[in-house]
């Protein structure tokens, strides 16, 4: 069997659907080489460094997120506008029934401030309050999230309440959503040979959900998953199944023979034949969701959005010199420009890049702070600004 991969969200960009392979984004500031300070970066690169993405030759950092392995992804590459074969062709999967789709949603994300769009799946665990669970990697790097309810077609904006990157779980809150059906869960342990069905937005096309039947081949499987940066991550006690789970199914439901949710899809073997899927037991998902909803952070749980200044800095200068400013971001609105040196945040001196990182990280998104800086002529300035939201880390 080939090495398992995380079920990256399917990418929608310029009419193509790509098996996405980007990893974590930094959430506060990026640093660029000093010699590149005069070259304006793509806006999408600001404060976002995707290790798995193509390098910007001017800045030596990744941007564009999901594009590095376009056509070479773990699920057979991409379906271009010229392809006539559906991404699910050849898979043992059918359209999900209304019963199988109950409480299952399609999750769409905007990544890197509009440079790409990802698609995955989620599940409603609290229909009255609009609480949805999905994989952390579905929303990782996102700056906007929307959720479409499969059974109604209604779409809602979503806030990321918190994430657990270690266990690959995220909790979303739908904005201004009415009460809606939620999934029915079963936390009992499965046995080898139990019949199951994986439900999700296979291929990330945003259409009808698919249902892939299979059986449990191991209820307690430790899985080492290959990451795009060459590292590996081990997740223990996953449910191994022989259902055809592919990209876009991330965060979707594994149903037992009674139609109850027993797990959340998270990883699968590469290739398009003899697919082996891996699923997080739902009891673990619900436990992590409870931790996030409690608002208490831990060694693995992060709650809310990190603060975001909206600048890219020049390395090698010692001082926190701005290389570029994100259009429409907090720094841009306050009047900071490339070449300025940030000297203080909320009264805390920032003589170095590290000091600026710490100063920004000590605040929450939405906090109003006074920022001081000197311009390229050496003149001092200060202004109040509201810190923005960093991409989900």
mmCIF file of C-alpha atoms in Angstrom:
data_model
loop_
_atom_site.group_PDB
_atom_site.id
_atom_site.type_symbol
_atom_site.label_atom_id
_atom_site.label_comp_id
_atom_site.label_asym_id
_atom_site.label_seq_id
_atom_site.Cartn_x
_atom_site.Cartn_y
_atom_site.Cartn_z
ATOM 1 C CA UNK A 1 0.000 0.000 0.000
ATOM 2 C CA UNK A 2 1.285 3.495 -0.823
ATOM 3 C CA UNK A 3 2.027 6.143 1.775
ATOM 4 C CA UNK A 4 -1.157 7.777 3.161
ATOM 5 C CA UNK A 5 -1.802 11.472 2.541
ATOM 6 C CA UNK A 6 -3.974 13.933 4.383
ATOM 7 C CA UNK A 7 -7.217 14.465 2.469
ATOM 8 C CA UNK A 8 -6.347 17.998 1.402
ATOM 9 C CA UNK A 9 -9.248 20.204 0.391
ATOM 10 C CA UNK A 10 -9.954 20.164 -3.323
ATOM 11 C CA UNK A 11 -8.778 23.394 -4.939
ATOM 12 C CA UNK A 12 -10.937 25.545 -7.166
ATOM 13 C CA UNK A 13 -8.895 27.929 -9.272
ATOM 14 C CA UNK A 14 -9.326 29.126 -12.859
ATOM 15 C CA UNK A 15 -11.803 26.367 -13.642
ATOM 16 C CA UNK A 16 -9.647 23.553 -12.299
ATOM 17 C CA UNK A 17 -10.018 21.259 -9.323
ATOM 18 C CA UNK A 18 -6.663 20.284 -7.827
ATOM 19 C CA UNK A 19 -5.797 17.888 -5.033
ATOM 20 C CA UNK A 20 -4.437 20.488 -2.639
ATOM 21 C CA UNK A 21 -1.160 19.863 -0.889
ATOM 22 C CA UNK A 22 -0.241 23.059 0.990
ATOM 23 C CA UNK A 23 0.664 23.026 4.667
ATOM 24 C CA UNK A 24 0.519 25.496 7.516
ATOM 25 C CA UNK A 25 0.613 29.250 7.116
ATOM 26 C CA UNK A 26 2.401 31.614 9.472
ATOM 27 C CA UNK A 27 -0.031 33.895 11.213
ATOM 28 C CA UNK A 28 1.684 37.112 12.204
ATOM 29 C CA UNK A 29 4.465 38.306 9.927
ATOM 30 C CA UNK A 30 6.683 37.034 7.158
ATOM 31 C CA UNK A 31 10.261 38.060 6.685
ATOM 32 C CA UNK A 32 11.813 38.559 3.265
ATOM 33 C CA UNK A 33 15.465 38.928 2.243
ATOM 34 C CA UNK A 34 16.836 42.458 2.487
ATOM 35 C CA UNK A 35 17.913 42.501 -1.150
ATOM 36 C CA UNK A 36 14.288 42.026 -2.223
ATOM 37 C CA UNK A 37 12.897 44.963 -0.282
ATOM 38 C CA UNK A 38 12.266 47.100 -3.344
ATOM 39 C CA UNK A 39 10.329 44.409 -5.214
ATOM 40 C CA UNK A 40 6.585 44.519 -4.479
ATOM 41 C CA UNK A 41 5.297 41.079 -3.495
ATOM 42 C CA UNK A 42 1.995 39.556 -4.533
ATOM 43 C CA UNK A 43 -0.612 40.683 -2.002
ATOM 44 C CA UNK A 44 -1.387 37.055 -1.282
ATOM 45 C CA UNK A 45 2.091 36.455 0.130
ATOM 46 C CA UNK A 46 1.774 38.949 2.950
ATOM 47 C CA UNK A 47 2.136 37.202 6.297
ATOM 48 C CA UNK A 48 1.489 33.865 4.568
ATOM 49 C CA UNK A 49 4.292 31.408 3.878
ATOM 50 C CA UNK A 50 3.197 28.103 2.404
ATOM 51 C CA UNK A 51 6.029 25.564 2.619
ATOM 52 C CA UNK A 52 4.319 23.408 0.029
ATOM 53 C CA UNK A 53 3.816 26.112 -2.569
ATOM 54 C CA UNK A 54 5.883 27.443 -5.465
ATOM 55 C CA UNK A 55 8.565 29.890 -4.407
ATOM 56 C CA UNK A 56 8.339 33.539 -5.314
ATOM 57 C CA UNK A 57 11.769 34.121 -6.918
ATOM 58 C CA UNK A 58 11.884 37.685 -5.683
ATOM 59 C CA UNK A 59 11.187 36.873 -2.063
ATOM 60 C CA UNK A 60 12.310 33.315 -1.568
ATOM 61 C CA UNK A 61 9.059 32.328 0.135
ATOM 62 C CA UNK A 62 6.078 30.281 -0.843
ATOM 63 C CA UNK A 63 2.757 31.672 -1.987
ATOM 64 C CA UNK A 64 -0.145 30.470 -4.030
ATOM 65 C CA UNK A 65 -0.805 27.698 -1.566
ATOM 66 C CA UNK A 66 -2.065 24.682 -3.350
ATOM 67 C CA UNK A 67 -0.305 24.863 -6.681
ATOM 68 C CA UNK A 68 3.030 23.115 -6.257
ATOM 69 C CA UNK A 69 1.971 19.661 -7.351
ATOM 70 C CA UNK A 70 -0.788 20.634 -9.762
ATOM 71 C CA UNK A 71 -1.366 17.547 -11.848
ATOM 72 C CA UNK A 72 0.870 15.450 -9.577
ATOM 73 C CA UNK A 73 -1.213 15.302 -6.423
ATOM 74 C CA UNK A 74 -1.905 12.196 -4.373
ATOM 75 C CA UNK A 75 -5.313 11.684 -5.979
ATOM 76 C CA UNK A 76 -4.328 11.583 -9.618
ATOM 77 C CA UNK A 77 -3.806 15.311 -10.158
ATOM 78 C CA UNK A 78 -6.520 17.684 -11.269
ATOM 79 C CA UNK A 79 -9.638 17.809 -13.377
ATOM 80 C CA UNK A 80 -9.174 20.622 -15.866
ATOM 81 C CA UNK A 81 -12.005 22.356 -17.796
ATOM 82 C CA UNK A 82 -11.000 20.198 -20.754
ATOM 83 C CA UNK A 83 -11.436 16.906 -18.940
ATOM 84 C CA UNK A 84 -14.653 15.108 -19.772
ATOM 85 C CA UNK A 85 -14.384 12.496 -17.006
ATOM 86 C CA UNK A 86 -15.806 13.399 -13.560
ATOM 87 C CA UNK A 87 -13.304 13.356 -10.711
ATOM 88 C CA UNK A 88 -15.274 10.533 -9.093
ATOM 89 C CA UNK A 89 -15.229 8.349 -12.221
ATOM 90 C CA UNK A 90 -13.986 4.845 -11.513
ATOM 91 C CA UNK A 91 -14.675 5.106 -7.805
ATOM 92 C CA UNK A 92 -17.079 2.867 -5.929
ATOM 93 C CA UNK A 93 -19.373 5.758 -4.977
ATOM 94 C CA UNK A 94 -22.892 6.972 -5.661
ATOM 95 C CA UNK A 95 -24.846 10.138 -4.943
ATOM 96 C CA UNK A 96 -25.634 10.306 -1.239
ATOM 97 C CA UNK A 97 -29.266 9.931 -0.266
ATOM 98 C CA UNK A 98 -31.145 12.576 1.685
ATOM 99 C CA UNK A 99 -30.789 10.470 4.825
ATOM 100 C CA UNK A 100 -27.041 10.077 4.318
ATOM 101 C CA UNK A 101 -26.700 13.831 3.701
ATOM 102 C CA UNK A 102 -28.502 14.883 6.875
ATOM 103 C CA UNK A 103 -26.320 17.248 8.866
ATOM 104 C CA UNK A 104 -23.461 17.085 6.351
ATOM 105 C CA UNK A 105 -22.266 20.380 4.837
ATOM 106 C CA UNK A 106 -19.857 21.555 2.148
ATOM 107 C CA UNK A 107 -17.092 23.868 3.342
ATOM 108 C CA UNK A 108 -15.536 26.417 0.965
ATOM 109 C CA UNK A 109 -12.538 28.570 1.846
ATOM 110 C CA UNK A 110 -10.740 31.545 0.386
ATOM 111 C CA UNK A 111 -7.008 31.221 0.968
ATOM 112 C CA UNK A 112 -4.228 33.806 0.914
ATOM 113 C CA UNK A 113 -6.551 36.774 0.486
ATOM 114 C CA UNK A 114 -8.183 35.630 -2.708
ATOM 115 C CA UNK A 115 -5.392 33.772 -4.523
ATOM 116 C CA UNK A 116 -7.112 30.404 -4.209
ATOM 117 C CA UNK A 117 -10.231 28.597 -3.071
ATOM 118 C CA UNK A 118 -10.433 25.256 -1.290
ATOM 119 C CA UNK A 119 -13.332 22.873 -0.789
ATOM 120 C CA UNK A 120 -13.984 20.238 1.851
ATOM 121 C CA UNK A 121 -16.774 18.826 3.987
ATOM 122 C CA UNK A 122 -18.103 19.255 7.528
ATOM 123 C CA UNK A 123 -20.798 18.070 9.913
ATOM 124 C CA UNK A 124 -23.367 19.981 11.959
ATOM 125 C CA UNK A 125 -23.111 18.855 15.597
ATOM 126 C CA UNK A 126 -25.383 21.561 17.052
ATOM 127 C CA UNK A 127 -28.221 22.490 14.725
ATOM 128 C CA UNK A 128 -29.710 25.142 17.011
ATOM 129 C CA UNK A 129 -26.499 27.170 17.312
ATOM 130 C CA UNK A 130 -25.022 26.326 13.908
ATOM 131 C CA UNK A 131 -21.887 24.571 15.162
ATOM 132 C CA UNK A 132 -19.966 22.602 12.525
ATOM 133 C CA UNK A 133 -16.910 20.356 12.819
ATOM 134 C CA UNK A 134 -14.425 19.736 10.020
ATOM 135 C CA UNK A 135 -10.730 18.959 9.637
ATOM 136 C CA UNK A 136 -8.206 21.596 10.636
ATOM 137 C CA UNK A 137 -6.524 21.216 7.254
ATOM 138 C CA UNK A 138 -9.790 22.154 5.491
ATOM 139 C CA UNK A 139 -9.654 25.682 6.939
ATOM 140 C CA UNK A 140 -5.878 25.990 7.384
ATOM 141 C CA UNK A 141 -4.592 29.177 5.761
ATOM 142 C CA UNK A 142 -8.100 30.462 5.077
ATOM 143 C CA UNK A 143 -9.141 34.086 5.291
ATOM 144 C CA UNK A 144 -12.830 33.468 4.516
ATOM 145 C CA UNK A 145 -15.026 30.407 5.123
ATOM 146 C CA UNK A 146 -18.519 29.657 3.841
ATOM 147 C CA UNK A 147 -20.662 26.595 4.501
ATOM 148 C CA UNK A 148 -23.405 25.182 2.272
ATOM 149 C CA UNK A 149 -25.994 22.859 3.799
ATOM 150 C CA UNK A 150 -26.221 19.852 1.492
ATOM 151 C CA UNK A 151 -29.932 19.160 1.965
ATOM 152 C CA UNK A 152 -31.121 22.757 1.443
ATOM 153 C CA UNK A 153 -28.459 24.403 -0.714
ATOM 154 C CA UNK A 154 -28.390 27.400 1.651
ATOM 155 C CA UNK A 155 -24.976 29.019 2.167
ATOM 156 C CA UNK A 156 -23.765 30.844 5.272
ATOM 157 C CA UNK A 157 -20.618 32.663 6.309
ATOM 158 C CA UNK A 158 -18.698 30.850 9.026
ATOM 159 C CA UNK A 159 -16.344 31.874 11.812
ATOM 160 C CA UNK A 160 -13.531 29.565 12.899
ATOM 161 C CA UNK A 161 -14.055 29.195 16.654
ATOM 162 C CA UNK A 162 -10.899 27.164 17.159
ATOM 163 C CA UNK A 163 -8.700 24.379 15.908
ATOM 164 C CA UNK A 164 -6.608 21.441 17.040
ATOM 165 C CA UNK A 165 -3.928 21.001 14.400
ATOM 166 C CA UNK A 166 -2.376 18.004 16.173
ATOM 167 C CA UNK A 167 -5.578 15.967 15.922
ATOM 168 C CA UNK A 168 -6.791 17.721 12.730
ATOM 169 C CA UNK A 169 -10.108 19.048 14.036
ATOM 170 C CA UNK A 170 -11.672 22.504 13.636
ATOM 171 C CA UNK A 171 -14.943 23.975 14.910
ATOM 172 C CA UNK A 172 -16.931 26.523 12.895
ATOM 173 C CA UNK A 173 -19.890 28.721 13.821
ATOM 174 C CA UNK A 174 -22.389 29.592 11.093
ATOM 175 C CA UNK A 175 -23.334 33.277 11.039
ATOM 176 C CA UNK A 176 -27.064 34.138 11.204
ATOM 177 C CA UNK A 177 -28.103 30.598 10.334
ATOM 178 C CA UNK A 178 -31.508 29.185 11.322
ATOM 179 C CA UNK A 179 -31.907 25.954 13.239
ATOM 180 C CA UNK A 180 -30.979 23.041 11.005
ATOM 181 C CA UNK A 181 -30.690 19.240 11.097
ATOM 182 C CA UNK A 182 -27.599 17.847 12.774
ATOM 183 C CA UNK A 183 -25.844 14.520 12.455
ATOM 184 C CA UNK A 184 -26.689 11.652 14.773
ATOM 185 C CA UNK A 185 -23.537 10.200 16.295
ATOM 186 C CA UNK A 186 -22.572 6.805 17.627
ATOM 187 C CA UNK A 187 -19.473 6.695 19.831
ATOM 188 C CA UNK A 188 -19.328 2.917 20.120
ATOM 189 C CA UNK A 189 -16.161 1.134 18.991
ATOM 190 C CA UNK A 190 -16.334 -0.527 15.582
ATOM 191 C CA UNK A 191 -15.213 -4.032 14.729
ATOM 192 C CA UNK A 192 -13.353 -5.392 11.731
ATOM 193 C CA UNK A 193 -15.826 -6.182 8.971
ATOM 194 C CA UNK A 194 -18.482 -3.670 10.069
ATOM 195 C CA UNK A 195 -20.212 -2.048 7.105
ATOM 196 C CA UNK A 196 -19.602 1.693 6.751
ATOM 197 C CA UNK A 197 -20.229 4.471 4.230
ATOM 198 C CA UNK A 198 -18.051 7.571 3.718
ATOM 199 C CA UNK A 199 -20.049 10.683 2.802
ATOM 200 C CA UNK A 200 -18.508 13.919 1.558
ATOM 201 C CA UNK A 201 -18.023 16.450 -1.218
ATOM 202 C CA UNK A 202 -15.729 14.157 -3.213
ATOM 203 C CA UNK A 203 -13.673 16.187 -5.658
ATOM 204 C CA UNK A 204 -14.866 19.437 -4.084
ATOM 205 C CA UNK A 205 -17.306 20.270 -6.863
ATOM 206 C CA UNK A 206 -19.882 21.665 -4.459
ATOM 207 C CA UNK A 207 -22.658 19.570 -5.986
ATOM 208 C CA UNK A 208 -24.404 16.483 -4.665
ATOM 209 C CA UNK A 209 -22.577 14.688 -1.886
ATOM 210 C CA UNK A 210 -21.230 11.238 -2.670
ATOM 211 C CA UNK A 211 -21.471 8.043 -0.619
ATOM 212 C CA UNK A 212 -18.681 5.458 -0.803
ATOM 213 C CA UNK A 213 -19.468 2.077 0.806
ATOM 214 C CA UNK A 214 -16.891 -0.116 2.481
ATOM 215 C CA UNK A 215 -15.988 -2.064 5.594
ATOM 216 C CA UNK A 216 -13.793 -1.499 8.621
ATOM 217 C CA UNK A 217 -10.400 -3.157 8.149
ATOM 218 C CA UNK A 218 -8.852 -1.945 11.426
ATOM 219 C CA UNK A 219 -10.636 0.053 14.164
ATOM 220 C CA UNK A 220 -7.402 1.208 15.887
ATOM 221 C CA UNK A 221 -4.820 1.968 13.227
ATOM 222 C CA UNK A 222 -1.846 4.313 13.823
ATOM 223 C CA UNK A 223 -1.138 6.135 10.558
ATOM 224 C CA UNK A 224 1.983 8.022 9.506
ATOM 225 C CA UNK A 225 1.008 10.616 6.923
ATOM 226 C CA UNK A 226 3.404 12.284 4.489
ATOM 227 C CA UNK A 227 3.430 16.077 4.536
ATOM 228 C CA UNK A 228 4.404 18.239 1.587
ATOM 229 C CA UNK A 229 7.522 19.600 3.264
ATOM 230 C CA UNK A 230 9.016 16.123 3.581
ATOM 231 C CA UNK A 231 8.051 15.651 7.218
ATOM 232 C CA UNK A 232 5.698 13.015 8.545
ATOM 233 C CA UNK A 233 2.839 13.148 11.041
ATOM 234 C CA UNK A 234 1.571 10.170 13.003
ATOM 235 C CA UNK A 235 -2.061 10.061 14.125
ATOM 236 C CA UNK A 236 -2.950 7.159 16.374
ATOM 237 C CA UNK A 237 -6.107 5.096 16.713
ATOM 238 C CA UNK A 238 -7.748 5.983 13.432
ATOM 239 C CA UNK A 239 -10.449 3.842 11.841
ATOM 240 C CA UNK A 240 -9.087 2.194 8.688
ATOM 241 C CA UNK A 241 -11.666 1.470 5.977
ATOM 242 C CA UNK A 242 -11.633 0.225 2.405
ATOM 243 C CA UNK A 243 -14.094 2.889 1.207
ATOM 244 C CA UNK A 244 -13.071 5.106 -1.726
ATOM 245 C CA UNK A 245 -12.334 8.375 0.102
ATOM 246 C CA UNK A 246 -10.654 11.150 -1.929
ATOM 247 C CA UNK A 247 -9.809 14.853 -1.657
ATOM 248 C CA UNK A 248 -12.864 16.987 -0.914
ATOM 249 C CA UNK A 249 -14.141 14.288 1.462
ATOM 250 C CA UNK A 250 -12.009 15.925 4.195
ATOM 251 C CA UNK A 251 -14.142 16.519 7.277
ATOM 252 C CA UNK A 252 -16.960 14.370 5.945
ATOM 253 C CA UNK A 253 -18.923 11.658 7.740
ATOM 254 C CA UNK A 254 -18.288 7.961 8.143
ATOM 255 C CA UNK A 255 -21.658 6.302 8.705
ATOM 256 C CA UNK A 256 -22.271 2.939 10.313
ATOM 257 C CA UNK A 257 -24.844 0.424 9.138
ATOM 258 C CA UNK A 258 -27.625 2.326 10.923
ATOM 259 C CA UNK A 259 -26.698 5.634 9.280
ATOM 260 C CA UNK A 260 -25.148 7.148 12.421
ATOM 261 C CA UNK A 261 -21.873 9.078 12.246
ATOM 262 C CA UNK A 262 -18.973 7.111 13.724
ATOM 263 C CA UNK A 263 -16.087 9.196 12.432
ATOM 264 C CA UNK A 264 -14.659 12.065 10.376
ATOM 265 C CA UNK A 265 -12.693 11.434 7.159
ATOM 266 C CA UNK A 266 -9.089 12.650 7.394
ATOM 267 C CA UNK A 267 -6.605 10.723 5.222
ATOM 268 C CA UNK A 268 -6.267 8.103 2.514
ATOM 269 C CA UNK A 269 -3.697 6.194 0.525
ATOM 270 C CA UNK A 270 -2.513 7.770 -2.701
ATOM 271 C CA UNK A 271 -3.687 6.687 -6.124
ATOM 272 C CA UNK A 272 -7.097 5.832 -7.506
ATOM 273 C CA UNK A 273 -7.203 2.048 -7.043
ATOM 274 C CA UNK A 274 -7.465 0.010 -3.863
ATOM 275 C CA UNK A 275 -7.942 3.186 -1.816
ATOM 276 C CA UNK A 276 -7.537 2.821 1.936
ATOM 277 C CA UNK A 277 -9.239 5.535 3.974
ATOM 278 C CA UNK A 278 -8.541 6.749 7.501
ATOM 279 C CA UNK A 279 -11.108 8.290 9.815
ATOM 280 C CA UNK A 280 -10.997 10.066 13.187
ATOM 281 C CA UNK A 281 -13.403 8.388 15.650
ATOM 282 C CA UNK A 282 -16.341 10.703 16.304
ATOM 283 C CA UNK A 283 -15.950 10.417 20.074
ATOM 284 C CA UNK A 284 -12.525 12.081 19.739
ATOM 285 C CA UNK A 285 -13.927 14.769 17.421
ATOM 286 C CA UNK A 286 -16.701 15.598 19.901
ATOM 287 C CA UNK A 287 -14.281 15.711 22.828
ATOM 288 C CA UNK A 288 -12.014 18.161 21.006
ATOM 289 C CA UNK A 289 -15.027 20.214 19.914
ATOM 290 C CA UNK A 290 -16.114 20.485 23.549
ATOM 291 C CA UNK A 291 -12.627 21.700 24.484
ATOM 292 C CA UNK A 292 -12.732 24.365 21.766
ATOM 293 C CA UNK A 293 -16.263 25.469 22.656
ATOM 294 C CA UNK A 294 -15.198 25.868 26.283
ATOM 295 C CA UNK A 295 -12.810 28.592 25.143
ATOM 296 C CA UNK A 296 -9.874 27.070 26.992
ATOM 297 C CA UNK A 297 -6.635 26.794 25.033
ATOM 298 C CA UNK A 298 -4.218 23.929 25.610
ATOM 299 C CA UNK A 299 -1.038 22.508 24.156
ATOM 300 C CA UNK A 300 -3.016 21.442 21.075
ATOM 301 C CA UNK A 301 -6.165 23.599 21.101
ATOM 302 C CA UNK A 302 -6.107 27.141 19.697
ATOM 303 C CA UNK A 303 -9.188 29.342 20.144
ATOM 304 C CA UNK A 304 -10.182 32.234 17.881
ATOM 305 C CA UNK A 305 -8.148 34.165 15.331
ATOM 306 C CA UNK A 306 -4.606 35.458 15.783
ATOM 307 C CA UNK A 307 -3.937 39.186 15.389
ATOM 308 C CA UNK A 308 -2.740 40.399 11.996
ATOM 309 C CA UNK A 309 -0.916 43.644 11.228
ATOM 310 C CA UNK A 310 -0.807 43.163 7.473
ATOM 311 C CA UNK A 311 2.861 43.765 6.688
ATOM 312 C CA UNK A 312 5.827 41.936 5.257
ATOM 313 C CA UNK A 313 9.213 42.700 6.791
ATOM 314 C CA UNK A 314 12.767 42.940 5.518
ATOM 315 C CA UNK A 315 15.206 40.489 7.080
ATOM 316 C CA UNK A 316 18.780 41.289 7.913
ATOM 317 C CA UNK A 317 18.171 44.888 8.937
ATOM 318 C CA UNK A 318 17.754 44.369 12.678
ATOM 319 C CA UNK A 319 14.927 46.881 12.789
ATOM 320 C CA UNK A 320 11.346 45.962 11.834
ATOM 321 C CA UNK A 321 11.498 47.478 8.360
ATOM 322 C CA UNK A 322 8.434 47.039 6.160
ATOM 323 C CA UNK A 323 8.969 45.482 2.743
ATOM 324 C CA UNK A 324 5.319 45.655 1.687
ATOM 325 C CA UNK A 325 1.867 46.351 3.078
ATOM 326 C CA UNK A 326 -1.273 44.313 2.438
ATOM 327 C CA UNK A 327 -3.819 46.462 0.639
ATOM 328 C CA UNK A 328 -6.818 47.108 2.877
ATOM 329 C CA UNK A 329 -5.111 45.636 5.936
ATOM 330 C CA UNK A 330 -4.676 47.282 9.324
ATOM 331 C CA UNK A 331 -1.264 48.774 8.540
ATOM 332 C CA UNK A 332 -2.417 50.067 5.157
ATOM 333 C CA UNK A 333 -5.445 51.778 6.686
ATOM 334 C CA UNK A 334 -3.181 53.447 9.271
ATOM 335 C CA UNK A 335 -0.873 54.815 6.574
ATOM 336 C CA UNK A 336 2.209 52.591 6.917
ATOM 337 C CA UNK A 337 4.177 52.022 3.726
ATOM 338 C CA UNK A 338 7.148 50.039 2.422
ATOM 339 C CA UNK A 339 10.360 51.416 3.863
ATOM 340 C CA UNK A 340 8.794 52.468 7.177
ATOM 341 C CA UNK A 341 10.232 51.064 10.417
ATOM 342 C CA UNK A 342 7.753 49.984 13.107
ATOM 343 C CA UNK A 343 9.085 51.211 16.459
ATOM 344 C CA UNK A 344 6.294 50.407 18.924
ATOM 345 C CA UNK A 345 2.965 48.582 19.281
ATOM 346 C CA UNK A 346 0.615 49.589 22.128
ATOM 347 C CA UNK A 347 3.492 51.300 23.937
ATOM 348 C CA UNK A 348 5.819 48.306 23.657
ATOM 349 C CA UNK A 349 9.054 49.096 21.840
ATOM 350 C CA UNK A 350 9.744 46.923 18.762
ATOM 351 C CA UNK A 351 13.446 47.406 17.974
ATOM 352 C CA UNK A 352 13.651 44.061 16.144
ATOM 353 C CA UNK A 353 11.504 41.804 14.003
ATOM 354 C CA UNK A 354 11.229 39.329 16.875
ATOM 355 C CA UNK A 355 10.013 42.084 19.190
ATOM 356 C CA UNK A 356 7.362 43.111 16.670
ATOM 357 C CA UNK A 357 6.209 39.519 16.342
ATOM 358 C CA UNK A 358 5.838 39.221 20.102
ATOM 359 C CA UNK A 359 4.037 42.553 20.379
ATOM 360 C CA UNK A 360 1.467 41.662 17.729
ATOM 361 C CA UNK A 361 1.026 38.122 19.073
ATOM 362 C CA UNK A 362 0.238 39.474 22.542
ATOM 363 C CA UNK A 363 -3.024 40.930 21.190
ATOM 364 C CA UNK A 364 -6.182 39.447 19.751
ATOM 365 C CA UNK A 365 -7.700 40.085 16.365
ATOM 366 C CA UNK A 366 -9.975 43.122 16.670
ATOM 367 C CA UNK A 367 -7.901 44.826 19.369
ATOM 368 C CA UNK A 368 -7.305 48.544 18.842
ATOM 369 C CA UNK A 369 -3.675 49.493 19.378
ATOM 370 C CA UNK A 370 -1.462 52.512 18.759
ATOM 371 C CA UNK A 371 1.402 51.804 16.367
ATOM 372 C CA UNK A 372 4.450 54.064 16.086
ATOM 373 C CA UNK A 373 6.852 54.132 13.152
ATOM 374 C CA UNK A 374 9.447 56.230 11.355
ATOM 375 C CA UNK A 375 9.249 56.781 7.633
ATOM 376 C CA UNK A 376 12.056 56.571 5.090
ATOM 377 C CA UNK A 377 12.938 60.218 5.773
ATOM 378 C CA UNK A 378 13.303 59.538 9.486
ATOM 379 C CA UNK A 379 10.111 61.352 10.503
ATOM 380 C CA UNK A 380 8.116 59.854 13.375
ATOM 381 C CA UNK A 381 4.438 58.907 13.076
ATOM 382 C CA UNK A 382 1.832 57.111 15.134
ATOM 383 C CA UNK A 383 -1.756 56.052 14.586
ATOM 384 C CA UNK A 384 -4.475 53.937 16.166
ATOM 385 C CA UNK A 385 -5.468 50.851 14.188
ATOM 386 C CA UNK A 386 -7.605 47.751 14.637
ATOM 387 C CA UNK A 387 -5.645 44.528 14.243
ATOM 388 C CA UNK A 388 -7.060 42.216 11.620
ATOM 389 C CA UNK A 389 -7.481 38.456 11.502
ATOM 390 C CA UNK A 390 -4.578 36.294 10.496
ATOM 391 C CA UNK A 391 -5.157 33.328 8.175
ATOM 392 C CA UNK A 392 -6.071 30.242 10.204
ATOM 393 C CA UNK A 393 -2.849 28.649 11.417
#
